[in-house]
XYZ file of C-alpha atoms in Angstrom:
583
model
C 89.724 98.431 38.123
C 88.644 102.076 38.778
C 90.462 103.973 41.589
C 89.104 105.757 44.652
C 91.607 107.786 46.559
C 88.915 108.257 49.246
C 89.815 105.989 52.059
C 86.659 106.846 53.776
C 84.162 105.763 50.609
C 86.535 102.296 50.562
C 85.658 101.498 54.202
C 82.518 102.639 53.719
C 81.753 100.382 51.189
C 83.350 97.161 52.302
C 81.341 97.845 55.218
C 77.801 98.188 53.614
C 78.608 94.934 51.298
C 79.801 93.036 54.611
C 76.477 93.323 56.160
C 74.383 92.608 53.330
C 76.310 89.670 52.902
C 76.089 88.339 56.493
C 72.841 89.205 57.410
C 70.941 86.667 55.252
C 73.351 83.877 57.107
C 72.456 84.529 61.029
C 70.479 81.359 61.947
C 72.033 79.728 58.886
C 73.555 76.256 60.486
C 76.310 75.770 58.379
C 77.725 79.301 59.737
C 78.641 77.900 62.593
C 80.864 75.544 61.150
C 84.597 75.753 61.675
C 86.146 75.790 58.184
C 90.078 76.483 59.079
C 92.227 78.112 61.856
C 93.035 81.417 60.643
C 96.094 83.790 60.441
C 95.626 84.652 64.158
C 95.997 81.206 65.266
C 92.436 80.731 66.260
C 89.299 78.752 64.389
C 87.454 80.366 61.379
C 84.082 79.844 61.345
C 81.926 79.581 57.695
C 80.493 82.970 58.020
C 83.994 84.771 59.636
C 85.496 83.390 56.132
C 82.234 84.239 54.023
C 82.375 88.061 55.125
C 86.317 88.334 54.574
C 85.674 86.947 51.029
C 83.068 89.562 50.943
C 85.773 92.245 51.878
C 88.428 91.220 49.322
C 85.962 91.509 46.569
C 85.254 94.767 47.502
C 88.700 96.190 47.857
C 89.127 94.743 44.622
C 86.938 96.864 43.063
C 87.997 100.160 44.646
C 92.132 100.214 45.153
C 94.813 98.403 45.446
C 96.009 97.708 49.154
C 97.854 95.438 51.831
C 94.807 93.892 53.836
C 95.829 92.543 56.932
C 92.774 90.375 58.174
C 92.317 87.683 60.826
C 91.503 84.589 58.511
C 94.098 85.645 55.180
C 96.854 87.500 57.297
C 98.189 89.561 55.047
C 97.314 89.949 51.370
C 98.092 92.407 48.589
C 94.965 93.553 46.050
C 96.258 94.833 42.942
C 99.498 96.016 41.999
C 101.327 98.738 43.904
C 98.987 99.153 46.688
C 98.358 102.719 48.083
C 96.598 101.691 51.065
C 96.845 99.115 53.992
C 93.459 98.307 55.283
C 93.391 96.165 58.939
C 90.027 94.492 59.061
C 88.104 92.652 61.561
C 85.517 91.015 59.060
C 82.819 89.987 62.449
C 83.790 91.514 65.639
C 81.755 89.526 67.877
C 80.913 86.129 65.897
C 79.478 84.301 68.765
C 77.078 87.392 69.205
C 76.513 87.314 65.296
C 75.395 82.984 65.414
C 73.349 83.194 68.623
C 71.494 86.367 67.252
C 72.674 88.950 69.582
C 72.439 92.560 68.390
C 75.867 93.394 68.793
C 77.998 92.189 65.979
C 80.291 94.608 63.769
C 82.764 95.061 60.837
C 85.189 96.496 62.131
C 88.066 98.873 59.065
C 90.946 100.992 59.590
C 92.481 102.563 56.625
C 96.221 104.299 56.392
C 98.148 105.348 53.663
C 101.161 103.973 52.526
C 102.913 106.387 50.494
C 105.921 103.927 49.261
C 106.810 103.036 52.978
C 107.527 99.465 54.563
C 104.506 97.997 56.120
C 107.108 96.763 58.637
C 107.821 100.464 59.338
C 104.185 101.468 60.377
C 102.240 101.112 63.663
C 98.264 101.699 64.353
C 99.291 105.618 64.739
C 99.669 105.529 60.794
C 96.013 104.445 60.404
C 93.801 107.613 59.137
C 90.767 106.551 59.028
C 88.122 104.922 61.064
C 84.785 102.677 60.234
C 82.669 100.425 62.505
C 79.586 98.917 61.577
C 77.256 97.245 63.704
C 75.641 94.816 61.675
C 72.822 93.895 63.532
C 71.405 97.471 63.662
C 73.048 99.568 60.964
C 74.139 101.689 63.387
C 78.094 103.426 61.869
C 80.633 105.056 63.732
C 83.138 106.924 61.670
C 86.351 109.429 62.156
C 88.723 110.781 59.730
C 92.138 112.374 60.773
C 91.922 115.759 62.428
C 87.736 115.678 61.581
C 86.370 114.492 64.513
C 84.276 111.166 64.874
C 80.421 110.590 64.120
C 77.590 108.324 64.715
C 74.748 107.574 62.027
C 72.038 106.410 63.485
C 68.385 106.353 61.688
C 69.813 108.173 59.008
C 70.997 110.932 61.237
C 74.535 111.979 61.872
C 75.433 113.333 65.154
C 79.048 114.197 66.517
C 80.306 112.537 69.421
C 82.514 112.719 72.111
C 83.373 111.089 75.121
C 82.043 111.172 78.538
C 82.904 113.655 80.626
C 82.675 111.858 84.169
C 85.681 111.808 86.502
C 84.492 109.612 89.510
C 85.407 106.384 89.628
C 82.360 106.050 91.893
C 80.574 107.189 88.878
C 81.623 105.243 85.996
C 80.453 102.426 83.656
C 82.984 99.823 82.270
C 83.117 97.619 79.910
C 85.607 94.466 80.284
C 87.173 92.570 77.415
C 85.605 89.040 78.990
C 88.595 86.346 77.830
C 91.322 85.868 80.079
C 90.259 87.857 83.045
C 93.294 88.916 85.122
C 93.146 88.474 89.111
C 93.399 92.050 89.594
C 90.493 92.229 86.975
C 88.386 90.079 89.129
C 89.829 92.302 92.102
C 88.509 95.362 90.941
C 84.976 93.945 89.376
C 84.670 92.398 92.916
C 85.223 95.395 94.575
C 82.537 97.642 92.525
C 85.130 100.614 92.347
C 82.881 101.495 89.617
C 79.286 102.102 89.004
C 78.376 99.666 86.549
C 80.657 96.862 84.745
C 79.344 95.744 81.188
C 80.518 92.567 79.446
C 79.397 93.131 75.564
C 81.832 90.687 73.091
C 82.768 93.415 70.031
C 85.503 95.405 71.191
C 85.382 97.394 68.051
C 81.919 98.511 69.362
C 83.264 98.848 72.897
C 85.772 101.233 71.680
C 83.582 102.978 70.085
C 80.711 103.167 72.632
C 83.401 104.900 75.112
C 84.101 107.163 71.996
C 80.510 108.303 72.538
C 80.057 108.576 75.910
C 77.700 105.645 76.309
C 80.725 103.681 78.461
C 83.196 105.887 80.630
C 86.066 103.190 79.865
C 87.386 100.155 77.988
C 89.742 97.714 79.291
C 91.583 94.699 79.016
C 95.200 94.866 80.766
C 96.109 91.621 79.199
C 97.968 91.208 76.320
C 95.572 89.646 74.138
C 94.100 92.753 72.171
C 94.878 91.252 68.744
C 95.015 94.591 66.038
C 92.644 93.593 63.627
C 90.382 93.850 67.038
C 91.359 97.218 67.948
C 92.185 99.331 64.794
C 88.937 100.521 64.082
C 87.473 101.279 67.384
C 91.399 103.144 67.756
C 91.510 105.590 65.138
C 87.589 106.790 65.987
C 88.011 106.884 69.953
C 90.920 109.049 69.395
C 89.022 111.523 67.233
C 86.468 111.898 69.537
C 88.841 112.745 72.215
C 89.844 109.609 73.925
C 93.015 108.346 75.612
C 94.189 105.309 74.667
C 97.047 103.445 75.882
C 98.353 100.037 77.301
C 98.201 99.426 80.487
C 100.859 101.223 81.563
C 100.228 104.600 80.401
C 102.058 104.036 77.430
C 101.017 105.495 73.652
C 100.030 102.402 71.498
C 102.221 101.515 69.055
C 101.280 97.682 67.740
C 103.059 97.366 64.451
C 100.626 96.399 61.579
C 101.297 92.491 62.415
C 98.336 90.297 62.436
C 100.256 88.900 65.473
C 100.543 92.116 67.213
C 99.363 92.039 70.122
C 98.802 94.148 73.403
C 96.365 95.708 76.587
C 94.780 98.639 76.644
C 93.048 101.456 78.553
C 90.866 103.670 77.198
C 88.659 106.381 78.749
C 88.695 109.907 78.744
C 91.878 112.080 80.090
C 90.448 111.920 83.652
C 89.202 108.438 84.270
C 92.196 107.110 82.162
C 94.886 108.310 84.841
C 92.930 106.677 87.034
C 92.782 103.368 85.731
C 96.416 103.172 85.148
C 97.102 103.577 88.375
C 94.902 100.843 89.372
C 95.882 98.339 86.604
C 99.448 99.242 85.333
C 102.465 101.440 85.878
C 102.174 104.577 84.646
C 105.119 105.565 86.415
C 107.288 103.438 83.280
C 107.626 107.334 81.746
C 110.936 109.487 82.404
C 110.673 110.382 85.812
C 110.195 114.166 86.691
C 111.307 114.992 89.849
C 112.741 112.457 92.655
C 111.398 113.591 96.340
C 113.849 111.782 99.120
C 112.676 111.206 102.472
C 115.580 109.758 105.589
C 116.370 109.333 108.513
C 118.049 112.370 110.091
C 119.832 111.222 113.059
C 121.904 108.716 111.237
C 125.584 109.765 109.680
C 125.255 106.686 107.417
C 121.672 107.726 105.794
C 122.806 111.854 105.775
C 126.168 110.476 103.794
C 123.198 107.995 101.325
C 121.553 110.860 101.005
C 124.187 112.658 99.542
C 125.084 110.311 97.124
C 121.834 110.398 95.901
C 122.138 113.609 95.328
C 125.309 113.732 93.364
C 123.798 110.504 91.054
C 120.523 112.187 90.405
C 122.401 115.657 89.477
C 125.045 113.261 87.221
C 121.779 111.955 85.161
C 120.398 115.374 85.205
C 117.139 114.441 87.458
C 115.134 116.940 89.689
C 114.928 116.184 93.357
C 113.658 117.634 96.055
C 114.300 116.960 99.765
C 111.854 116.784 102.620
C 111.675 119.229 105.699
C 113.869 117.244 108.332
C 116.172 116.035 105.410
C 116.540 119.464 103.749
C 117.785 121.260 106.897
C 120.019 118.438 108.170
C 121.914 119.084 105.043
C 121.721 122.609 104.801
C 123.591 122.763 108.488
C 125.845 120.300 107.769
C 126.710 122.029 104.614
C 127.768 124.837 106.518
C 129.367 122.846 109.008
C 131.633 121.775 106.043
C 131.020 118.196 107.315
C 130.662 116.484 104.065
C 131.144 118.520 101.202
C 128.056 118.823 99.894
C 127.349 120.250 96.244
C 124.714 122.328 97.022
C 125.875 126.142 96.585
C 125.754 128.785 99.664
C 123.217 130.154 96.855
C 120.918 126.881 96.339
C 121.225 126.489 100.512
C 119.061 130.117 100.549
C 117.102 128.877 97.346
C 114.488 126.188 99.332
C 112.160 126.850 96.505
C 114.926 124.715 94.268
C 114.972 122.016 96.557
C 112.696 121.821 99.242
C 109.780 119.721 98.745
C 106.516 121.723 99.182
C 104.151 119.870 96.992
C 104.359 116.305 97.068
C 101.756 116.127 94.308
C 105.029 117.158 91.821
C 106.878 114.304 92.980
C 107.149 111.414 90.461
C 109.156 108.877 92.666
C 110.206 109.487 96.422
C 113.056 107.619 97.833
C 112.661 106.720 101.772
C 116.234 106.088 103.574
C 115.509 104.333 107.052
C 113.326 101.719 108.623
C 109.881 100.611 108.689
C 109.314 103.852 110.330
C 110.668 106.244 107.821
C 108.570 104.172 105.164
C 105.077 104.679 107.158
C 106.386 108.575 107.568
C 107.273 108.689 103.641
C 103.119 106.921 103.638
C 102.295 110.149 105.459
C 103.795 112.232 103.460
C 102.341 111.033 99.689
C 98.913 111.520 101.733
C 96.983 109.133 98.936
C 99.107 110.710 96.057
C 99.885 108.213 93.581
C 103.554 108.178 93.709
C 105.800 104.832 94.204
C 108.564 104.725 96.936
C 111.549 103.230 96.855
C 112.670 102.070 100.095
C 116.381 101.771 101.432
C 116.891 100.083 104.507
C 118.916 102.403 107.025
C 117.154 101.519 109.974
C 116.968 98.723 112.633
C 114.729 95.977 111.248
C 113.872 97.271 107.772
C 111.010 94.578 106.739
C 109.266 97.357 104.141
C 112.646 98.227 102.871
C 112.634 96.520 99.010
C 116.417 97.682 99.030
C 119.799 97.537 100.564
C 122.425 100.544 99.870
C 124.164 99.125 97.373
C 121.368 98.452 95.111
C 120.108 101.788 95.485
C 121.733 103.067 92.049
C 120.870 100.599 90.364
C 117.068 100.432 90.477
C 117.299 104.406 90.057
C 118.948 103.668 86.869
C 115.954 101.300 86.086
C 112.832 103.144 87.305
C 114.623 105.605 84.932
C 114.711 103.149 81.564
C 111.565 102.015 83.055
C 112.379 98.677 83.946
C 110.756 98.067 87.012
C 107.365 96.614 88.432
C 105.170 98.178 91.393
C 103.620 96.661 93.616
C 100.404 98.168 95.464
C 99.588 97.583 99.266
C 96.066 97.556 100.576
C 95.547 100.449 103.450
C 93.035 100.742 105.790
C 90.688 103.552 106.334
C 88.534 104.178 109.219
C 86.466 106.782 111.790
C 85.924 107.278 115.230
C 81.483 107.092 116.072
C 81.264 108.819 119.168
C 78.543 107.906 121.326
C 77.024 111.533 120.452
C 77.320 110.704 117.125
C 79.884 113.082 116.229
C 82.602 111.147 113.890
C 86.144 111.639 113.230
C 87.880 110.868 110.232
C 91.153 108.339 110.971
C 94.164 108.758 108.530
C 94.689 105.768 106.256
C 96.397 102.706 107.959
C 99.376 101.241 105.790
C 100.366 98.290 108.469
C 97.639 98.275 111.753
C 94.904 100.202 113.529
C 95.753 99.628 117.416
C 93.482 100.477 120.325
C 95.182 99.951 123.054
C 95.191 100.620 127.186
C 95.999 104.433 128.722
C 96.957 102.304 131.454
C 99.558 99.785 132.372
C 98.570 96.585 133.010
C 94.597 97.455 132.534
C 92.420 95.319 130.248
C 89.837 97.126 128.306
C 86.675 95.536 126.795
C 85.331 96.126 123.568
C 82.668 93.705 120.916
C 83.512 92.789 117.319
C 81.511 93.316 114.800
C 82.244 91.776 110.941
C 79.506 93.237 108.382
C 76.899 93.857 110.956
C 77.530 90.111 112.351
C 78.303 90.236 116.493
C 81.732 88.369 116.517
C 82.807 88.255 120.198
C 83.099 90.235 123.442
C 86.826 90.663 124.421
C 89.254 91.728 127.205
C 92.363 92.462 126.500
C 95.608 94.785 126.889
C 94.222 96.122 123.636
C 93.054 95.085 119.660
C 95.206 95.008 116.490
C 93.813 95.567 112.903
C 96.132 94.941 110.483
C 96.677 95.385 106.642
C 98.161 92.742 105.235
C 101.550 94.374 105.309
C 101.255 94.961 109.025
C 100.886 91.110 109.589
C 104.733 91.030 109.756
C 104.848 93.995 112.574
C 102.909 94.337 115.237
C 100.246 91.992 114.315
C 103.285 89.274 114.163
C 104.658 89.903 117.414
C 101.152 89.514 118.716
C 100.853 86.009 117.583
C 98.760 87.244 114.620
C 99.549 85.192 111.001
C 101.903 85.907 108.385
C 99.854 87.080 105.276
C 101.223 88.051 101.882
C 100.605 91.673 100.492
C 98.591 90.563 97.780
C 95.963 88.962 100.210
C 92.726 90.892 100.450
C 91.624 90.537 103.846
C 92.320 91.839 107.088
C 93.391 90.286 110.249
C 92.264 91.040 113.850
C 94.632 90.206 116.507
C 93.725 90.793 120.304
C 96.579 92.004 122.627
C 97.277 89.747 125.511
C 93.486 88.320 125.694
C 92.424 86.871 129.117
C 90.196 84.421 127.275
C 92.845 81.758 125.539
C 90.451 80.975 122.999
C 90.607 84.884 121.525
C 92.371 84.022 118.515
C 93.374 86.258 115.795
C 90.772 86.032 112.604
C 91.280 86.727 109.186
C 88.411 88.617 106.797
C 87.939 89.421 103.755
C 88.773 92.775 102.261
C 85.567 93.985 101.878
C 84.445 93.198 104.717
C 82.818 96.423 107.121
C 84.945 95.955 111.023
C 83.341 97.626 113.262
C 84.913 97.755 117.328
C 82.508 99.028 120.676
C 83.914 100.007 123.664
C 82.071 98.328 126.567
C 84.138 99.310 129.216
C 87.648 101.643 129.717
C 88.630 104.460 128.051
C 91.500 103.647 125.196
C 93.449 105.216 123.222
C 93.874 104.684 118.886
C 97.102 104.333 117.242
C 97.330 104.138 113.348
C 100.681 103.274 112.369
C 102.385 104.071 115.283
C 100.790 107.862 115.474
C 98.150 108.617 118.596
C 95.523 109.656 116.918
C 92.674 109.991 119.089
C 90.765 108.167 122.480
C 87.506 105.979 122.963
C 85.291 105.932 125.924
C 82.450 103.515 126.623
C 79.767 103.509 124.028
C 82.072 104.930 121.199
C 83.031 102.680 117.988
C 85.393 102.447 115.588
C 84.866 101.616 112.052
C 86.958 100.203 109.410
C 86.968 99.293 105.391
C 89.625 99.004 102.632
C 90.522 102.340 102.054
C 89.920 103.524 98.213
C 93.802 104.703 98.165
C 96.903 102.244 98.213
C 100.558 102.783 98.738
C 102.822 101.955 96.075
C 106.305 100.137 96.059
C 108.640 99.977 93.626
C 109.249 96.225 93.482
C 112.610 94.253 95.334
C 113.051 90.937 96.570
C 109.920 88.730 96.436
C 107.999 88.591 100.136
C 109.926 84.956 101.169
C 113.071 86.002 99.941
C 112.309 88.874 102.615
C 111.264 86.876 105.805
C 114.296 84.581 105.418
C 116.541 87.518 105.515
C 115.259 89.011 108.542
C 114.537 85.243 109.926
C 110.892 85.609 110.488
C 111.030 82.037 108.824
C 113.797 79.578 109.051
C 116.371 79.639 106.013
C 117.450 76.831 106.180
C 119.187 75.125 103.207
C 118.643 74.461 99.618
C-alpha cells in the first residue's frame, strides 16, 4: 500500500471514486432497497452501502486510518492509522433515488498523531471536502487556508454573507423533527426566505459561500458524520458555528454523537441564538440589579447581593434609584455597606450607564419593578431574574431565599430562559402624523380622562371590522398581562407560550362585549368614534386619542427574557388565581 500524507489528495480522491461509483446507480431499482440498519441506528439503503464500500477501497489504497461512517461505525484501514476520516458516504439519499440535484459525499480528515480517538472532538478535524454528486460541484478548506468552490473547472474563494438583517436573510432548515419554536419562527417570516434542501453537508457549505445567510437545526439530531464536512469548510470561510446555545461545538468523534447547531455569520449568528437558545449559558460578565427603593427589606436583598456577587468575584452594577439609596444609606452608616467612601465617589465602578454591558439584571420588587427593569433593557437581549419584594409578585420567578441559588446556576450555566411575547404599537392621528408606542410587556390600555364616562371606539382584526364598543375603556394584552389587568377585567388566563393576543373591554355597556383571543400575527387596529382617551402601556401614560385617531398594534420583533422558576400553574396556585386544592 503506498502512502499519501496529504489529507487533502485522500478526500479528494474518495470523493471523485464515490461519484463515479454512484452515478451509474440513480434510477437503478434495487438502490432503493434497504439492505441493513446501520451504525447510526437508522436503515441502509443498497446504494448508501455501495458508496461506503466504494470509500473503504479507496482509503485502502492511500493510508491507513480510523473511518468513522454511518453504515460500518467505526473501522480501522491498515495498521497504525495516521488519520481518522468521518464520512457521510450520500448526504441526501432520498434526493440521490428520486433524482434531485442535490446529493453529496460528504469527508472530514484529522490527524491523529498517536492520540485516543476517544480524546478528540470535530475541532481536531483539518480538513474539509464536499462533493455534490449530482453536479460536480466541490467545496474544499484546509486549516488556516481558507475554503474554495470548484465549479466548471474554476476555483473561486468564498466567504460568507455579509447580511445582518434578520429582515434580510435566507435560511435553510434541517426538515426532520421540526421544533415548535421552529414552526414559530418559519410562521412568523422573521426572515426573508426559508429553504428546505435535504444535504446538510451542502447546507453548511452553501452558508459557507454566501448563497444561504444561516443553517439551523436546534434539535439534537445533527448526527457527526452529517456535519463534519460542511464544519471544518464553513469555519474556514469565516463562519460561526455553534449549538444552539452559543456554545463552541465539541461532538466527540462518536458515530453516536450527536447535537444542534447554528451557523451563520458573526452577525446573524447572535441573532439566532437569541431567538432559538441561550446564549446567556457563558460566564456571566457583569450583573445589573434593579429594586425597589422604598422598601428596608429589598435595600438589605440588595446588599446581600452585593456581598455574594463580590465573594464569586462578579461585576455588578446598580441602577439610578438603587445606586443612590445605597450610597446615602452608606453614609448614614445604616447597614454597613462594603462599598468604600472611595467606590461611593467612583459611579463609573458601579453605576449602571449602559445597559447594553449588562449580561444578567436582577429585579427586586413586584410586578412593577419587573415592567420598570422591561424599561430599562429597552429591547436589549439580556434575561432578568426576578425576586419578589413587592405586593403581589405574579412575574417574580423567585422568592428571597432562592435568590443565591439560581445566581450560583445562571453562573455554571444551569438554567433555562424563557421568552415573553411584547407588544408593539403607534398612535395614527387623524392628520396622519404617527407616534411610535414603547413595547408592551403585559397590556396596551385606553382608557377614560373621565370618571364614570364611556368612550367609543371600533375593532378592527387584520383589516376585518370586529365590533363597535362603549366602554370605561379597552385592554390589549400580551399573554403575560392576561394574569393582570386583563384578569381582573374578566379577560382569560393564557399561558406565556401562547401566541395570540387578547382584547378585553372595560366595563362594556353591551353584555355581549366579550373578551376575544387572536392570533399573534394578527394586525389590531382601535378607532376612536367618540371621547377623547387617554393610552397606558404598562402602567405608563403615554399619550391621548381624540375622535378619528387609531391605534395600531402587532407582535413586537423584541421579547423580554426570564430566567426560568416555577412552571406557570405552580405560580397561579401560589398566588390563588386558581384553587389549590389537594393532591
Amino acid at each position: 500500500m503506498s502512502v499519501k500524507t496529504d489529507m487533502l489528495t485522500i478526500a479528494m480522491n474518495i470523493a471523485e471514486n464515490i461519484e463515479k461509483g454512484v452515478k451509474p446507480l440513480i434510477g437503478w431499482e434495487k438502490s432503493t432497497e434497504i439492505v441493513k440498519i446501520g451504525a447510526d441506528g437508522t436503515p441502509t439503503k443498497r446504494i448508501d452501502l455501495i458508496a461506503e464500500d466504494i470509500a473503504i477501497n479507496s482509503i485502502e489504497k492511500q493510508c491507513s486510518a480510523i473511518l468513522i461512517s454511518e453504515e460500518i461505525g467505526h473501522k480501522q484501514i491498515g495498521d497504525n492509522p495516521q488519520y481518522v476520516i468521518v464520512l457521510d458516504p450520500i448526504d441526501g439519499t432520498y434526493n440521490a433515488l428520486n433524482d434531485i440535484p442535490i446529493y453529496s459525499v460528504s469527508i472530514a480528515i484529522g490527524k491523529l498523531n498517536n492520540r485516543d480517538i476517544d480524546k478528540l472532538t470535530i475541532n481536531d478535524l483539518e480538513v474539509g471536502v464536499v462533493r455534490n454528486i449530482a453536479t460536480g460541484d466541490i467545496y474544499y478548506s484546509e486549516r488556516g487556508k481558507g475554503a474554495f468552490v470548484i465549479e466548471n473547472n474554476i476555483k473561486k474563494r468564498i466567504n460568507t454573507s455579509k447580511t445582518t438583517n434578520l429582515s434580510d436573510a435566507s435560511v435553510g432548515v434541517f426538515a426532520y423533527g421540526l421544533t415548535t419554536n421552529t414552526l414559530d419562527f418559519i410562521k412568523d417570516r422573521k426572515v426573508k426566505r426559508i429553504r428546505i434542501f435535504g444535504s446538510v453537508a451542502l447546507e453548511l457549505c452553501f452558508v459557507a459561500r454566501g448563497s444561504l445567510d444561516a443553517f439551523i437545526n436546534v434539535n439534537k439530531t445533527t448526527r457527526l458524520c452529517d456535519i463534519a464536512g460542511g464544519f471544518v469548510i464553513l469555519k474556514e470561510a469565516g463562519g460561526i458555528i455553534s449549538d444552539r446555545d452559543g456554545r463552541q461545538m465539541d461532538m466527540t468523534l462518536n458515530i453516536n454523537a450527536k447535537n444542534s447547531f447554528i451557523c451563520s455569520n458573526a452577525t446573524l449568528h447572535k441573532k439566532f441564538v437569541s431567538i432559538f437558545g441561550n446564549k446567556w449559558k457563558l460566564k456571566p460578565t457583569k450583573f445589573g440589579i434593579v429594586s425597589r427603593a422604598d422598601k428596608k427589606e429589598a435595600i438589605e436583598l440588595v446588599h446581600k447581593i452585593i456581598n455574594y456577587l463580590d465573594s464569586k468575584n462578579i461585576n455588578y452594577e446598580l441602577e439610578q434609584d438603587i445606586y443612590n439609596k445605597i450610597v446615602a444609606e452608606r453614609r448614614l452608616n445604616t447597614f454597613g455597606f462594603k462599598l468604600g467612601d472611595n467606590d461611593i465617589e467612583n459611579k463609573d465602578k458601579y453605576l449602571m450607564k449602559d445597559v447594553s454591558e449588562i449580561s444578567h439584571i436582577i429585579s427586586i420588587g413586584g410586578d412593577g419593578t419587573v415592567l420598570r427593569t422591561s424599561r430599562i433593557i429597552n429591547g436589549n437581549e439580556i434575561p432578568i431574574i426576578t425576586v419578589n419584594k413587592g405586593t403581589v409578585g405574579f412575574l417574580a420567578e423567585f422568592d428571597v431565599e432562592e435568590i443565591f441559588n439560581i445566581i450560583d446556576n445562571i453562573i455554571n450555566g444551569d438554567y433555562e430562559i424563557e421568552k415573553r411575547t411584547k407588544c408593539s404599537g403607534y398612535i395614527k392621528y387623524k392628520d396622519n402624523t404617527q407616534k411610535t408606542l414603547p413595547n408592551a410587556l403585559n397590556e396596551l390600555v385606553i382608557t377614560t380622562k373621565s370618571p364614570a364616562k364611556m368612550i367609543q371606539f371600533e375593532v378592527f382584526v387584520n383589516g376585518n371590522f370586529v365590533e363597535e364598543i362603549r366602554a370605561d375603556g379597552l385592554i390589549i394584552s400580551t399573554p403575560t398581562g392576561s394574569t393582570a389587568y386583563s384578569l381582573s377585567a374578566g379577560g382569560p388566563i393564557v399561558e406565556p407560550q401562547v401566541d395570540g393576543f387578547v382584547i378585553v373591554p372595560i366595563c362594556p355597556f353591551k353584555l355581549f362585549s366579550r373578551p376575544i383571543v387572536v392570533n399573534g400575527s394578527s394586525e389590531i387596529k382601535i378607532k376612536m368614534v367618540k371621547k377623547e382617551t387617554l393610552v397606558a402601556v404598562d402602567g405608563a401614560i403615554e399619550g391621548e386619542l381624540k375622535k378619528g385617531d387609531e391605534i395600531i398594534l402587532r407582535k413586537s420583533n423584541k421579547w423580554t427574557y426570564f430566567v426560568k422558576g416555577r412552571n406557570f400553574y405552580e405560580n397561579l396556585r401560589k398566588l390563588s388565581i386558581i384553587d389549590g386544592g389537594t393532591r
